[in-house]
XYZ file of C-alpha atoms in Angstrom:
538
model
C -40.765 38.794 28.896
C -38.612 35.702 28.395
C -39.549 32.637 26.384
C -40.352 29.471 28.287
C -38.252 26.997 26.318
C -35.855 24.396 27.699
C -32.194 25.326 28.046
C -31.046 22.517 25.741
C -27.344 22.722 25.000
C -26.244 22.459 21.365
C -23.346 20.037 21.813
C -21.808 17.242 19.755
C -22.744 14.515 22.221
C -26.392 15.113 21.240
C -25.454 14.594 17.577
C -23.753 11.325 18.507
C -26.743 10.086 20.517
C -29.049 10.817 17.595
C -26.861 8.785 15.245
C -26.812 5.893 17.720
C -30.580 5.971 18.274
C -31.825 6.291 14.722
C -29.048 5.380 12.294
C -27.152 2.575 14.006
C -27.238 0.245 11.008
C -26.077 2.816 8.450
C -22.631 2.212 6.940
C -19.355 4.087 7.264
C -16.901 2.964 4.590
C -13.139 3.591 4.475
C -10.508 2.871 1.861
C -7.450 1.750 3.847
C -3.803 2.452 2.932
C -3.513 -1.009 1.325
C -6.550 -0.058 -0.837
C -8.819 -2.602 0.857
C -12.278 -1.505 2.018
C -13.267 -1.335 5.699
C -16.956 -1.279 6.594
C -18.721 -0.766 9.859
C -21.835 0.983 11.172
C -22.749 4.021 13.217
C -23.328 1.656 16.150
C -19.694 0.544 15.839
C -18.518 4.127 15.458
C -20.353 5.364 18.545
C -19.023 2.484 20.656
C -15.412 3.095 19.587
C -15.836 6.851 19.994
C -16.746 6.382 23.651
C -13.837 3.959 24.079
C -11.529 6.654 22.753
C -12.995 9.209 25.167
C -12.409 6.838 28.103
C -8.850 6.085 26.994
C -7.974 9.767 26.638
C -9.347 10.494 30.108
C -7.197 7.713 31.586
C -4.221 9.187 29.761
C -4.744 12.362 31.766
C -6.420 14.500 29.108
C -8.513 17.175 30.819
C -11.388 19.323 29.534
C -9.929 22.093 27.411
C -6.755 20.161 26.533
C -5.903 20.081 22.844
C -5.645 16.675 21.172
C -4.162 16.849 17.693
C -4.763 14.600 14.702
C -2.462 14.140 11.735
C -4.500 11.861 9.516
C -6.304 11.266 6.244
C -10.058 10.687 5.893
C -10.993 7.412 7.577
C -13.232 5.922 10.262
C -10.740 6.342 13.114
C -10.467 10.037 12.288
C -14.263 10.228 12.453
C -14.091 8.633 15.904
C -11.670 11.365 16.964
C -14.023 14.021 15.556
C -16.500 13.051 18.265
C -14.496 11.205 20.918
C -12.282 14.180 21.713
C -15.033 16.846 22.018
C -17.518 14.691 23.961
C -15.028 14.282 26.815
C -14.517 18.051 26.912
C -11.180 18.232 25.093
C -10.505 20.117 21.853
C -10.024 18.362 18.517
C -7.121 19.987 16.663
C -6.717 18.774 13.088
C -3.228 19.342 11.653
C -2.720 19.955 7.953
C -0.288 17.247 6.876
C 0.615 19.208 3.732
C 2.157 22.078 5.667
C 5.940 22.350 5.994
C 7.350 20.757 9.146
C 8.390 24.150 10.532
C 4.793 25.419 10.262
C 3.509 22.301 11.994
C 5.977 22.772 14.841
C 4.790 26.358 15.264
C 1.100 25.327 15.194
C 1.513 22.401 17.611
C 3.385 24.588 20.098
C 1.072 27.572 19.682
C -1.977 25.356 20.359
C -0.091 23.541 23.149
C -1.159 20.126 21.867
C -0.598 17.402 24.483
C -1.573 14.279 22.523
C -1.218 13.423 18.837
C -3.176 10.809 16.895
C -1.274 10.060 13.688
C -1.566 7.750 10.692
C 1.165 5.152 10.520
C 2.045 6.274 6.978
C 2.758 9.781 8.316
C 5.230 8.787 11.032
C 8.232 10.210 9.116
C 6.589 13.640 9.383
C 6.033 13.171 13.127
C 9.711 12.466 13.660
C 10.473 15.893 12.165
C 8.175 17.792 14.517
C 7.919 15.882 17.811
C 11.367 16.670 19.166
C 10.650 20.400 18.860
C 7.157 20.263 20.339
C 5.395 19.812 23.694
C 3.577 16.629 22.619
C 3.541 14.098 25.458
C 1.826 11.109 23.824
C 1.666 9.793 20.256
C -1.071 7.333 19.282
C -0.489 5.547 15.965
C -3.394 4.631 13.666
C -2.440 1.675 11.498
C -4.000 -1.445 10.055
C -1.431 -3.789 11.644
C -1.785 -2.333 15.154
C 1.937 -1.676 15.384
C 3.590 1.388 16.887
C 7.248 2.417 17.266
C 8.879 2.417 20.661
C 7.662 5.290 22.782
C 4.318 5.448 20.967
C 1.050 3.539 21.357
C -1.172 1.710 18.892
C -4.623 3.272 18.470
C -6.378 -0.103 18.461
C -4.582 -1.260 21.594
C -5.145 2.156 23.153
C -8.954 1.872 23.022
C -9.604 -1.886 23.043
C -9.603 -2.449 26.809
C -12.418 0.004 27.515
C -16.092 -0.803 27.900
C -18.113 1.861 26.074
C -21.080 1.165 28.345
C -19.152 2.620 31.278
C -18.812 5.995 29.582
C -20.781 8.672 31.431
C -21.394 11.830 29.458
C -20.434 14.883 31.471
C -22.410 18.089 31.043
C -20.953 20.159 28.223
C -21.464 23.867 27.685
C -22.374 24.705 24.099
C -20.003 27.677 24.191
C -16.945 25.626 25.148
C -14.353 24.790 22.529
C -14.907 21.600 20.535
C -12.364 21.901 17.725
C -9.764 24.180 16.232
C -8.074 24.662 12.861
C -5.264 26.911 11.707
C -5.253 28.901 8.500
C -2.734 27.836 5.872
C -0.476 30.789 6.614
C -0.500 32.354 3.140
C -0.390 35.851 4.713
C 2.070 35.256 7.550
C 2.048 32.834 10.460
C -0.907 30.415 10.584
C -3.744 31.696 12.760
C -6.033 29.519 14.878
C -9.827 29.501 14.727
C -11.538 27.842 17.703
C -14.986 26.347 17.079
C -17.536 25.982 19.864
C -19.938 23.053 20.126
C -22.765 25.484 19.367
C -21.067 26.725 16.198
C -20.506 23.203 14.847
C -24.073 22.087 15.600
C -25.616 25.189 13.994
C -23.234 24.814 11.045
C -24.475 21.234 10.620
C -28.099 22.397 10.599
C -27.286 25.011 7.963
C -25.428 22.476 5.801
C -28.430 20.156 5.883
C -30.807 22.847 4.624
C -32.157 22.182 1.136
C -30.903 25.473 -0.300
C -27.376 25.085 1.024
C -25.694 21.651 0.806
C -28.923 19.697 1.311
C -27.375 16.674 3.066
C -30.056 14.056 3.870
C -30.331 10.655 5.536
C -30.721 8.944 2.170
C -27.445 10.436 0.892
C -24.062 8.782 0.599
C -21.423 11.438 1.244
C -17.774 11.279 0.178
C -15.679 14.264 1.285
C -12.622 14.544 -0.943
C -11.758 17.678 1.006
C -9.496 16.394 3.787
C -10.661 16.041 7.359
C -7.563 18.047 8.314
C -8.860 21.046 6.322
C -11.671 23.008 8.037
C -13.358 19.863 9.357
C -13.821 18.490 5.821
C -16.208 21.437 5.330
C -18.224 20.124 8.283
C -19.509 17.138 6.297
C -18.560 14.469 8.899
C -20.578 16.346 11.536
C -23.517 17.043 9.214
C -23.605 13.490 7.838
C -23.608 12.057 11.358
C -26.405 14.384 12.436
C -28.696 13.392 9.546
C -27.570 9.751 9.406
C -26.128 9.757 5.889
C -23.847 6.928 4.789
C -20.243 8.165 4.860
C -17.468 7.082 2.503
C -13.878 7.980 3.400
C -11.314 7.839 0.563
C -8.216 7.535 2.763
C -5.081 8.894 1.088
C -6.249 8.018 -2.435
C -7.532 11.231 -3.997
C -6.567 10.549 -7.611
C -9.404 10.616 -10.186
C -9.419 6.857 -10.864
C -9.652 5.945 -7.169
C -12.439 8.456 -6.585
C -14.422 7.351 -9.620
C -14.172 3.744 -8.469
C -15.604 4.653 -5.044
C -18.351 6.817 -6.541
C -19.521 3.903 -8.643
C -19.018 1.137 -6.078
C -20.634 2.917 -3.108
C -23.303 4.805 -5.095
C -22.129 8.169 -3.770
C -24.662 11.004 -4.057
C -22.717 13.989 -2.658
C -19.012 14.668 -2.945
C -16.966 17.762 -2.154
C -13.545 19.077 -3.075
C -11.444 21.916 -4.457
C -11.352 22.810 -8.187
C -8.022 21.021 -8.663
C -9.698 17.699 -7.878
C -12.606 18.296 -10.224
C -10.418 19.525 -13.100
C -8.482 16.239 -12.952
C -11.699 14.247 -12.697
C -13.194 16.058 -15.681
C -10.150 15.340 -17.824
C -10.389 11.618 -17.020
C -14.124 11.517 -17.750
C -13.584 13.332 -21.038
C -11.111 10.647 -22.127
C -13.583 7.806 -21.503
C -17.104 9.079 -20.675
C -18.694 5.615 -20.475
C -16.146 3.910 -18.221
C -17.968 4.683 -14.946
C -21.563 4.638 -13.823
C -22.030 7.928 -11.953
C -25.802 7.998 -12.147
C -26.087 8.141 -8.332
C -24.134 11.415 -8.047
C -26.532 14.310 -7.588
C -24.055 17.059 -6.717
C -20.337 17.812 -6.794
C -19.615 20.574 -4.273
C -16.696 22.815 -5.169
C -15.006 25.396 -2.960
C -11.677 26.617 -1.672
C -11.033 28.599 -4.855
C -13.220 30.105 -7.552
C -14.174 27.397 -10.053
C -14.092 28.100 -13.797
C -17.499 28.396 -15.428
C -16.165 26.169 -18.214
C -15.584 23.377 -15.698
C -19.108 23.648 -14.290
C -20.504 23.573 -17.829
C -18.234 20.696 -18.853
C -19.500 18.382 -16.116
C -23.115 19.215 -16.914
C -23.041 19.316 -20.709
C -20.722 16.357 -21.317
C -21.464 14.115 -18.326
C -24.807 15.162 -16.863
C -23.291 16.038 -13.466
C -24.218 19.090 -11.394
C -21.458 21.169 -9.835
C -22.518 23.520 -7.036
C -20.194 26.316 -6.012
C -19.763 27.168 -2.317
C -17.590 29.645 -0.456
C -16.133 29.621 3.010
C -12.987 29.969 5.091
C -11.288 28.478 8.120
C -12.762 31.377 10.048
C -16.345 30.558 8.922
C -16.325 26.871 9.965
C -16.324 27.003 6.778
C -19.779 27.360 5.154
C -20.459 30.937 4.118
C -22.466 30.871 0.906
C -23.742 28.464 -1.743
C -24.610 29.098 -5.397
C -28.027 27.459 -5.449
C -30.303 29.123 -7.994
C -33.436 30.784 -6.664
C -36.901 30.271 -8.151
C -36.654 33.748 -9.682
C -34.057 32.359 -12.086
C -36.220 29.561 -13.474
C -37.170 31.642 -16.514
C -33.593 32.582 -17.377
C -31.746 30.898 -20.208
C -29.154 28.270 -19.336
C -26.389 30.719 -20.276
C -27.866 33.348 -17.955
C -28.223 30.807 -15.146
C -24.595 29.758 -15.606
C -23.499 33.270 -14.695
C -25.029 32.706 -11.250
C -23.763 29.121 -10.971
C -20.214 30.420 -11.342
C -20.614 32.869 -8.454
C -20.053 32.011 -4.806
C -23.798 32.253 -4.262
C -25.926 33.714 -1.513
C -25.054 33.466 2.188
C -26.381 30.581 4.242
C -29.064 31.334 6.817
C -27.708 33.459 9.685
C -24.585 34.457 7.751
C -24.682 38.182 6.991
C -22.521 39.873 4.360
C -21.420 43.304 3.263
C -18.653 44.749 1.062
C -16.450 47.684 2.004
C -14.459 49.933 -0.279
C -12.049 52.761 0.488
C -14.951 55.175 1.012
C -17.135 52.860 3.096
C -19.831 50.234 2.516
C -20.653 49.497 -1.116
C -23.997 49.028 -2.891
C -25.136 45.602 -4.051
C -24.968 46.520 -7.729
C -22.846 43.676 -9.083
C -20.111 46.118 -10.098
C -18.694 47.861 -7.020
C -15.652 45.954 -5.771
C -14.641 45.842 -2.133
C -13.568 43.568 0.695
C -16.165 41.055 1.879
C -17.057 41.255 5.565
C -19.192 38.613 7.286
C -20.733 37.790 10.634
C -22.742 34.875 11.977
C -22.991 32.223 14.722
C -20.199 30.081 13.232
C -17.906 32.947 12.205
C -14.772 33.566 14.283
C -14.858 36.577 16.607
C -11.126 36.408 17.408
C -8.073 34.301 16.610
C -6.656 32.000 19.258
C -3.982 33.670 21.375
C -3.113 36.173 18.660
C -3.788 39.796 19.670
C -1.729 41.066 16.722
C -4.379 39.706 14.322
C -7.272 41.797 15.686
C -7.067 43.972 12.581
C -8.932 41.132 10.847
C -12.074 42.190 12.711
C -13.979 45.447 12.369
C -14.810 47.711 15.282
C -18.449 46.588 15.114
C -17.557 42.879 15.176
C -17.536 41.729 11.533
C -14.800 39.480 10.130
C -12.724 40.944 7.295
C -12.280 38.061 4.871
C -9.590 39.520 2.612
C -11.702 38.542 -0.412
C -12.424 41.284 -2.947
C -15.975 40.811 -4.200
C -18.957 42.265 -5.931
C -22.469 41.562 -4.621
C -25.422 41.798 -6.991
C -28.939 42.955 -6.192
C -30.049 39.352 -5.479
C -27.300 38.947 -2.878
C -25.035 36.666 -4.941
C -21.355 37.065 -4.114
C -18.773 37.112 -6.912
C -15.194 36.818 -5.673
C -12.949 38.918 -7.858
C -9.711 38.249 -5.997
C -7.926 37.983 -2.700
C -6.958 41.424 -1.442
C -3.303 40.434 -1.713
C -3.731 39.076 -5.267
C -5.843 41.721 -6.987
C -3.903 43.548 -9.723
C -3.923 47.339 -9.215
C -2.963 48.775 -12.574
C -2.889 52.557 -12.844
C -5.177 52.841 -9.833
C -7.790 50.478 -11.345
C -8.487 46.929 -10.112
C -8.157 43.917 -12.393
C -9.584 40.587 -11.235
C -7.010 37.831 -11.584
C -9.724 35.247 -10.807
C -11.912 36.401 -13.706
C -8.968 36.216 -16.112
C -7.924 32.765 -14.831
C -11.385 31.298 -15.188
C -11.727 32.718 -18.687
C -8.341 31.305 -19.722
C -9.340 27.867 -18.414
C -12.309 27.997 -20.772
C -9.932 27.822 -23.755
C -9.815 24.266 -25.160
C -6.002 24.163 -25.042
C -5.682 25.280 -21.410
C -5.758 22.907 -18.432
C -4.924 25.473 -15.719
C -3.983 29.137 -15.540
C -2.877 31.581 -12.860
C -2.801 35.359 -13.177
C -0.823 37.632 -10.852
C 0.673 41.110 -10.659
C 4.187 42.011 -11.777
C 5.822 45.438 -11.358
C 5.471 47.962 -14.175
C 7.346 51.304 -14.392
C 4.344 53.168 -15.790
C 1.268 51.466 -14.315
C 2.964 50.187 -11.111
C 1.398 46.739 -11.664
C 0.321 44.770 -14.701
C -1.212 41.277 -14.972
C 0.860 38.297 -16.090
C -0.408 34.773 -16.771
C 1.174 31.346 -16.478
C -0.590 28.533 -18.298
C -0.507 24.734 -18.142
C -1.589 23.262 -21.473
C -3.729 20.194 -21.913
C -1.908 17.060 -22.995
C -1.057 17.308 -26.692
C -2.428 20.852 -27.048
C -0.649 23.966 -28.248
C -1.532 27.642 -28.545
C 0.334 30.910 -28.981
C 0.332 33.554 -26.223
C -1.179 36.162 -28.528
C -4.013 33.766 -29.373
C -4.847 33.520 -25.678
C -4.806 37.304 -25.343
C -7.107 37.551 -28.324
C -9.381 34.930 -26.767
C -9.670 37.073 -23.634
C -10.305 40.259 -25.584
C -13.815 39.129 -26.407
C -14.739 39.283 -22.722
C -12.455 41.889 -21.149
C -11.197 45.380 -22.022
C -7.757 45.508 -23.608
C -6.164 47.101 -20.540
C -7.167 44.025 -18.467
C -5.295 41.583 -20.711
C -2.065 40.022 -19.381
C 0.975 41.714 -20.880
C 2.839 38.432 -20.746
C 1.855 34.756 -20.977
C 4.283 31.972 -20.029
C 3.740 28.219 -20.401
C 4.827 26.060 -17.456
C 4.575 22.397 -16.436
C 2.725 22.925 -13.145
C 1.421 25.814 -11.062
C 2.751 25.937 -7.474
C 0.064 25.337 -4.853
C -0.530 25.941 -1.189
C -1.171 23.126 1.288
C -4.910 23.440 0.575
C -4.567 23.187 -3.215
C -4.872 26.886 -4.052
C -2.533 28.613 -6.501
C 0.487 29.914 -4.591
C 0.793 33.291 -6.245
C 3.400 34.547 -3.804
C 5.851 32.087 -5.390
C 4.872 33.230 -8.877
C 5.241 36.914 -7.978
C 8.680 36.231 -6.540
C 9.722 34.158 -9.556
C 8.512 36.555 -12.237
C 8.505 39.844 -10.331
C 11.722 41.009 -11.936
C 10.643 40.085 -15.453
C 9.804 42.938 -17.792
C 6.457 42.866 -19.545
C 6.478 42.199 -23.269
């Protein structure tokens, strides 16, 4: 017997209509490249979104065509987030921090036909366009100017009457957007998101025990819109009608703090690098900013140190919530929201759970696999995390060689080495490629890094494997000290010995000025392994 419900398609045009109907007067705020503030409403956004859809259709863009963006977080990028998918094309956000050669590969692999680009990023476009199949370049800039052979975004959409836009029927399973992984394990790989996946992801993000985004919130995604759809926050915020604040290219602590205070931001999201810098600035002058509106700082992209989470709470009264996800999971996978069963735990005991990657969101299923098969949820057995769900990739785009990333029964192999405790909380111990295998035993570089960053003299730390003639691999640490601080390597090893067995401790500790990072802000350990791989342990 079948249910007798309507066949209502889960597509982004329905999200846009909801925003227009109920939240038309709500604000969308952007910091422009000249640092001025641009304000308009959802009514304005919806109108311009439909103008963009009409303009792209007149340009010859067909359903299924890929339209790329190379842009920071701003209102025009939000218009592209909806304007491209509602006319049946595929939004393809390009990571502007990738090397030009990677961008050329990605643009050609996706077969992008049109590129929307920020005026300030035109030098990067010049390095990739001549080697790509891009036919049209649309320039987003405050002055409306565009170089010869390109078109101004404002002039491109201004001649169209949004009222003439007729929404065509969209299939919820058709592609709406795509992103490529950062390529840390070979060539970047493309994940293609359906309308259905993005809508369901938005519902999950709005749930109280995940990200809890509400109409009364003001949301500022520090995570770029070119990185996994800014964790889906532009879609979720539009669906619930939250005020959106876009920081533009200004992601430094002072600029963010100014926006938090000025716009009364309630939810913000970014990688640990951002929050470590913010915490250092707040520690220098705790009373300089009024952050009383902020109810949660979402952190993801890399395991966050427990000391950082505690520092925001204990010294500044701010709550940091840890989340986990990947390009292949749209990206929300799990969130470290404490369950009611933990209400009677001490703060120290609760902090153990706050520093995990949390429990999976509704409809995301998890399991861990070791060399002998699936592992128990005992909080100790370490294996690779596998996931499945309605917004988890089933395949990579046009990449049959990458099918090894998926199990025979259809789960995605994340490459993250984890433990899962009896309550279902995930603790990432390492990436499979970064875990230190010393004498046949695994050592978690992430656990050592987070412990090192709890030392008062340490700003950042990265731990990685170096060759060893006896144990095959041993851990080594590189450390960035806080301004004006000093500490001896042996003191750091002694500091770690209170938490870890002696055989876990790094054999060598080096002090450096900065840790190399990937385009998404993660520690680039491949560079460190190459740099120090020939060094003997001492």
